[in-house]
C-alpha cells in the first residue's frame, strides 16, 4: 500500500515540442536527485528514477535520438526536433528509466525534494556498477 498522503499517481510529461510524451507512476511528493556529472550539470537534470514497468512511452519513439559517451551504458535519449531530454536510461539503473522531473506536467506534482548526487565520482557512489531502486 502506498503511504498515506503520498500515494502513487500517474504523472505525465514530455519534451518541449510535444512529440515525446510519456507517463510515469510515482509518488505525488517526488524525491529527486540532482547530479553533478559532466552531462547532468550542463542540462540541470532532475532525476526521478523508476523501474521500467512504471514508465510508458506514449509517443515520440520516431523522433528520439540516442547519445552515449564514456562507458556507453547510459542511453541519453533526446527529442531530435526540440532537443529536450525528458527521460533516458541511466547508467545506475540500465533496466529502468530516469525521468527529468522538470519535464513533468505540473498538475500531479504535490511537492519536490532534491538531494545531491556526486556523479563526478560515480564509481565510488556505485562500486557494484548499479544501484537499487528507492
Ligand atoms: Zn521535442
JSON list of C-alpha atoms in Angstrom, two decimals, residues 33-41 45 47 69-71 88 91-92 115-126:
[
{"chain": "A", "resi": 33, "resn": "UNK", "atom": "CA", "xyz": [18.28, 13.75, -7.25]},
{"chain": "A", "resi": 34, "resn": "UNK", "atom": "CA", "xyz": [20.47, 16.35, -8.86]},
{"chain": "A", "resi": 35, "resn": "UNK", "atom": "CA", "xyz": [23.76, 15.06, -10.21]},
{"chain": "A", "resi": 36, "resn": "UNK", "atom": "CA", "xyz": [26.99, 16.96, -10.71]},
{"chain": "A", "resi": 37, "resn": "UNK", "atom": "CA", "xyz": [28.41, 14.78, -13.51]},
{"chain": "A", "resi": 38, "resn": "UNK", "atom": "CA", "xyz": [29.53, 16.23, -16.81]},
{"chain": "A", "resi": 39, "resn": "UNK", "atom": "CA", "xyz": [26.23, 15.89, -18.64]},
{"chain": "A", "resi": 40, "resn": "UNK", "atom": "CA", "xyz": [23.66, 16.33, -15.85]},
{"chain": "A", "resi": 41, "resn": "UNK", "atom": "CA", "xyz": [25.24, 19.54, -14.58]},
{"chain": "A", "resi": 45, "resn": "UNK", "atom": "CA", "xyz": [18.56, 17.44, -14.97]},
{"chain": "A", "resi": 47, "resn": "UNK", "atom": "CA", "xyz": [16.28, 12.63, -11.79]},
{"chain": "A", "resi": 69, "resn": "UNK", "atom": "CA", "xyz": [29.70, 8.52, -24.06]},
{"chain": "A", "resi": 70, "resn": "UNK", "atom": "CA", "xyz": [32.27, 7.10, -21.63]},
{"chain": "A", "resi": 71, "resn": "UNK", "atom": "CA", "xyz": [31.02, 3.58, -20.74]},
{"chain": "A", "resi": 88, "resn": "UNK", "atom": "CA", "xyz": [16.68, 8.40, -20.53]},
{"chain": "A", "resi": 91, "resn": "UNK", "atom": "CA", "xyz": [23.94, 4.04, -16.09]},
{"chain": "A", "resi": 92, "resn": "UNK", "atom": "CA", "xyz": [22.95, 3.36, -12.47]},
{"chain": "A", "resi": 115, "resn": "UNK", "atom": "CA", "xyz": [19.15, 15.50, -2.87]},
{"chain": "A", "resi": 116, "resn": "UNK", "atom": "CA", "xyz": [22.58, 15.99, -4.35]},
{"chain": "A", "resi": 117, "resn": "UNK", "atom": "CA", "xyz": [24.28, 13.08, -6.05]},
{"chain": "A", "resi": 118, "resn": "UNK", "atom": "CA", "xyz": [28.03, 13.09, -6.58]},
{"chain": "A", "resi": 119, "resn": "UNK", "atom": "CA", "xyz": [28.13, 11.77, -10.11]},
{"chain": "A", "resi": 120, "resn": "UNK", "atom": "CA", "xyz": [31.61, 13.21, -10.64]},
{"chain": "A", "resi": 121, "resn": "UNK", "atom": "CA", "xyz": [32.74, 10.25, -8.52]},
{"chain": "A", "resi": 122, "resn": "UNK", "atom": "CA", "xyz": [30.27, 7.78, -9.96]},
{"chain": "A", "resi": 123, "resn": "UNK", "atom": "CA", "xyz": [32.36, 4.65, -9.34]},
{"chain": "A", "resi": 124, "resn": "UNK", "atom": "CA", "xyz": [32.66, 5.45, -5.62]},
{"chain": "A", "resi": 125, "resn": "UNK", "atom": "CA", "xyz": [28.89, 6.01, -5.38]},
{"chain": "A", "resi": 126, "resn": "UNK", "atom": "CA", "xyz": [28.10, 2.71, -7.06]}
]
